[in-house]
Amino acid sequence: MGDTSDSFELFSIIHFSTLFLLVCLSLILFWQRRNIRSRNPAQLEFWERFAAVSLFAMEITYHIWLVASGRWAVDDSLPLELCSLSLFVTIVLLWSRNRYLVDFVVFAGIGGAIQAVATPVLDMNFPHFRFFHFFYTHAGIILTGLYFVWVKGYKPTFKGVLKTMIYLNAILPVIFIMNWLLSGNYMFLRMKPQNGSLLDFLGPYPWYILSLEAVAFTSFILIWLLLRERKNNGI
């Protein structure tokens, strides 16, 4: 699946090009929001479910590749990372349109996915399958959150920020236990990633976990303010 001997290089031309493409797709979604909104509801439902299936298929293919390449391991391949959980919620949201799931995708999904694409923990470069899987799924989370705000009319609220923080803190004890049982490092709750990330600026273990709480809350607030302001201005 697109073998390459090159490791992914942070802030390389490929990285910046991928980020630029994601920004362009987001802007196109924003500019075309009224045209998309005016389409037949059955058409929108079809494309929403198509997106859900494509994200699910990409994730399943990724796990098949992990097994086939001997990379799958219980300590780091289970869907227990924040973005893995966000991807699952995103897929269910696109398929079911359950509005109770939107808060998590908009705040935890967009916030986590932006951090992930800005500083990817990725050992495969373009054009390897893993490169496409990583950016496709993370872009899918971001664009789905924006789609439900700009097209579907969801209005982010401060209450939604608080609810998402509660959900995350309810999940953390489960992740701690799974890390202890499996000797894993899901959500980086045991140590920082070795190839560098934003966690390097948040202090040593275990204090960076508390810093992560503050970063998460701050990023959720920023997402709320940015998206709420656009809605309130009638844009």
Coordinates of C-alpha atoms in Angstrom, one line a residue:
M1 CA 0.0 0.0 0.0
G2 CA 2.4 2.7 -1.2
D3 CA 5.6 1.6 0.6
T4 CA 8.1 4.3 1.3
S5 CA 11.4 4.4 3.1
D6 CA 10.8 8.1 4.0
S7 CA 9.5 9.0 7.4
F8 CA 7.0 11.8 7.8
E9 CA 8.7 15.1 8.3
L10 CA 7.0 17.7 10.5
F11 CA 6.4 21.1 8.7
S12 CA 7.7 19.7 5.4
I13 CA 6.4 20.8 2.0
I14 CA 4.1 17.7 2.0
H15 CA 2.8 18.6 5.5
F16 CA 2.1 22.2 4.7
S17 CA 0.5 21.2 1.4
T18 CA -1.8 18.8 3.2
L19 CA -2.7 21.5 5.8
F20 CA -3.4 24.0 3.0
L21 CA -5.7 21.5 1.3
L22 CA -7.6 21.0 4.5
V23 CA -8.0 24.8 4.9
C24 CA -9.2 25.1 1.3
L25 CA -11.8 22.3 1.8
S26 CA -13.0 24.1 5.0
L27 CA -13.4 27.4 3.1
I28 CA -15.2 25.8 0.2
L29 CA -17.6 24.2 2.7
F30 CA -18.2 27.6 4.3
W31 CA -18.7 29.4 1.0
Q32 CA -21.0 26.7 -0.4
R33 CA -23.0 26.2 2.8
R34 CA -26.2 27.8 1.5
N35 CA -26.1 25.8 -1.8
I36 CA -25.5 22.6 0.1
R37 CA -28.3 23.4 2.6
S38 CA -30.8 24.0 -0.2
R39 CA -30.3 20.6 -1.8
N40 CA -32.8 17.8 -1.5
P41 CA -32.7 16.3 2.0
A42 CA -32.5 12.8 0.5
Q43 CA -29.4 13.8 -1.4
L44 CA -27.8 15.2 1.7
E45 CA -28.6 12.0 3.7
F46 CA -27.1 9.9 0.9
W47 CA -23.8 11.9 1.0
E48 CA -23.7 12.0 4.7
R49 CA -24.0 8.2 4.9
F50 CA -21.5 7.8 2.0
A51 CA -19.0 9.9 4.1
A52 CA -19.8 7.7 7.1
V53 CA -19.1 4.5 5.1
S54 CA -15.9 5.9 3.6
L55 CA -14.5 6.8 7.0
F56 CA -15.5 3.4 8.4
A57 CA -14.0 1.6 5.4
M58 CA -10.8 3.6 5.7
E59 CA -10.5 2.7 9.4
I60 CA -11.2 -1.0 8.8
T61 CA -8.6 -1.0 6.0
Y62 CA -6.1 0.6 8.3
H63 CA -6.5 -2.2 10.9
I64 CA -6.3 -4.9 8.1
W65 CA -3.0 -3.3 7.1
L66 CA -1.8 -3.3 10.7
V67 CA -2.5 -7.0 11.0
A68 CA -1.0 -7.8 7.6
S69 CA 2.2 -5.9 8.2
G70 CA 2.6 -7.3 11.7
R71 CA 2.1 -3.9 13.4
W72 CA -1.2 -4.6 15.2
A73 CA -0.7 -4.8 18.9
V74 CA -3.1 -4.7 21.8
D75 CA -1.1 -2.0 23.6
D76 CA -1.4 0.6 20.8
S77 CA -3.8 -0.5 18.1
L78 CA -7.2 -0.4 19.9
P79 CA -9.4 2.6 19.1
L80 CA -8.8 4.2 22.5
E81 CA -7.1 7.4 21.4
L82 CA -9.2 10.6 21.4
C83 CA -9.2 10.9 17.7
S84 CA -10.1 7.2 17.3
L85 CA -13.1 7.8 19.6
S86 CA -14.0 11.0 17.8
L87 CA -13.9 9.2 14.5
F88 CA -16.3 6.5 15.8
V89 CA -18.7 9.3 17.1
T90 CA -18.3 11.1 13.7
I91 CA -19.3 8.0 11.8
V92 CA -22.3 7.4 14.0
L93 CA -23.3 11.1 13.7
L94 CA -23.1 11.1 9.9
W95 CA -25.1 7.9 9.7
S96 CA -27.8 8.7 12.3
R97 CA -27.8 12.5 12.5
N98 CA -28.2 12.1 16.3
R99 CA -27.8 15.7 17.5
Y100 CA -26.7 14.5 21.0
L101 CA -23.4 13.5 19.3
V102 CA -22.6 16.9 17.7
D103 CA -21.1 18.5 20.8
F104 CA -18.4 15.8 21.1
V105 CA -17.5 16.0 17.4
V106 CA -17.4 19.8 17.2
F107 CA -15.4 20.3 20.4
A108 CA -13.4 17.2 21.2
G109 CA -13.3 16.1 17.5
I110 CA -12.2 19.3 15.9
G111 CA -9.9 20.3 18.8
G112 CA -8.2 16.9 18.9
A113 CA -8.0 16.5 15.1
I114 CA -6.5 20.0 14.6
Q115 CA -3.7 19.2 17.1
A116 CA -3.2 15.9 15.4
V117 CA -2.8 17.2 11.9
A118 CA -0.6 20.2 13.1
T119 CA 1.9 17.8 14.8
P120 CA 1.2 14.3 13.5
V121 CA 2.5 11.3 15.3
L122 CA 3.1 9.5 12.0
D123 CA 6.0 7.3 10.8
M124 CA 4.9 7.0 7.2
N125 CA 5.1 9.7 4.5
F126 CA 3.3 10.4 1.3
P127 CA 2.3 8.3 -0.7
H128 CA 2.0 5.5 1.9
F129 CA -1.5 4.3 2.7
R130 CA -1.0 5.2 6.4
F131 CA -0.4 8.9 5.3
F132 CA -3.7 9.0 3.5
H133 CA -5.6 7.2 6.3
F134 CA -4.3 9.6 8.9
F135 CA -5.1 12.8 7.1
Y136 CA -8.4 11.5 5.6
T137 CA -9.9 10.4 8.9
H138 CA -8.7 13.5 10.8
A139 CA -10.0 15.8 8.0
G140 CA -13.2 13.9 8.1
I141 CA -13.7 14.7 11.7
I142 CA -13.0 18.4 11.3
L143 CA -15.1 18.8 8.2
T144 CA -18.0 16.8 9.7
G145 CA -18.0 19.2 12.7
L146 CA -18.0 22.2 10.5
Y147 CA -20.7 20.7 8.3
F148 CA -23.1 20.3 11.2
V149 CA -22.5 23.9 12.2
W150 CA -22.5 25.6 8.8
V151 CA -24.9 23.5 6.9
K152 CA -27.1 21.6 9.4
G153 CA -27.6 24.6 11.7
Y154 CA -26.1 23.3 14.9
K155 CA -25.3 26.2 17.3
P156 CA -22.3 25.6 19.6
T157 CA -23.0 26.7 23.2
F158 CA -20.9 27.1 26.3
K159 CA -23.0 24.3 27.8
G160 CA -21.8 22.1 25.0
V161 CA -18.2 22.9 26.0
L162 CA -18.9 21.8 29.6
K163 CA -20.7 18.7 28.5
T164 CA -17.8 17.7 26.3
M165 CA -15.3 18.2 29.2
I166 CA -17.5 16.0 31.4
Y167 CA -17.6 13.3 28.7
L168 CA -13.8 13.4 28.4
N169 CA -13.1 13.2 32.1
A170 CA -15.6 10.3 32.4
I171 CA -13.6 8.5 29.7
L172 CA -10.1 9.1 31.2
P173 CA -10.4 6.6 34.1
V174 CA -11.3 3.9 31.6
I175 CA -8.3 4.8 29.5
F176 CA -6.0 4.8 32.6
I177 CA -7.2 1.3 33.5
M178 CA -6.7 0.0 29.9
N179 CA -3.2 1.5 29.8
W180 CA -2.4 -0.3 33.1
L181 CA -3.9 -3.6 31.9
L182 CA -2.3 -3.5 28.4
S183 CA 0.9 -1.6 29.2
G184 CA -0.3 0.9 26.6
N185 CA 0.0 4.6 26.3
Y186 CA -3.5 5.5 24.9
M187 CA -4.2 9.3 24.9
F188 CA -0.5 9.7 26.0
L189 CA -1.6 9.2 29.6
R190 CA 1.6 7.3 30.5
M191 CA 4.3 9.2 28.6
K192 CA 4.7 11.7 25.8
P193 CA 5.1 10.6 22.1
Q194 CA 8.8 10.1 21.4
N195 CA 9.0 11.9 18.0
G196 CA 7.7 15.2 19.5
S197 CA 4.4 16.9 19.8
L198 CA 2.7 19.8 21.5
L199 CA 2.9 17.9 24.8
D200 CA 6.6 18.8 24.9
F201 CA 5.5 22.3 25.9
L202 CA 3.2 21.2 28.7
G203 CA 5.6 20.1 31.4
P204 CA 6.9 16.7 32.6
Y205 CA 4.8 13.6 33.5
P206 CA 2.3 13.5 35.2
W207 CA 1.8 17.3 35.3
Y208 CA 1.3 17.6 31.5
I209 CA -2.0 15.7 32.0
L210 CA -3.3 18.6 34.0
S211 CA -2.0 21.0 31.4
L212 CA -3.9 19.0 28.8
E213 CA -7.1 19.6 30.7
A214 CA -6.5 23.4 30.5
V215 CA -5.4 23.1 26.8
A216 CA -8.6 21.1 26.0
F217 CA -10.9 23.5 27.8
T218 CA -9.2 26.5 26.2
S219 CA -9.4 25.0 22.7
F220 CA -13.1 24.2 23.2
I221 CA -13.7 27.7 24.3
L222 CA -12.0 29.1 21.2
I223 CA -13.9 26.8 18.9
W224 CA -17.2 27.9 20.6
L225 CA -16.3 31.6 20.3
L226 CA -15.2 31.3 16.6
L227 CA -18.2 29.3 15.5
R228 CA -20.7 31.1 17.7
E229 CA -19.6 34.5 16.4
R230 CA -20.1 33.5 12.8
K231 CA -23.6 32.2 13.5
N232 CA -24.5 35.3 15.6
N233 CA -23.3 37.6 12.8
G234 CA -25.7 35.9 10.4
I235 CA -22.9 34.7 8.2

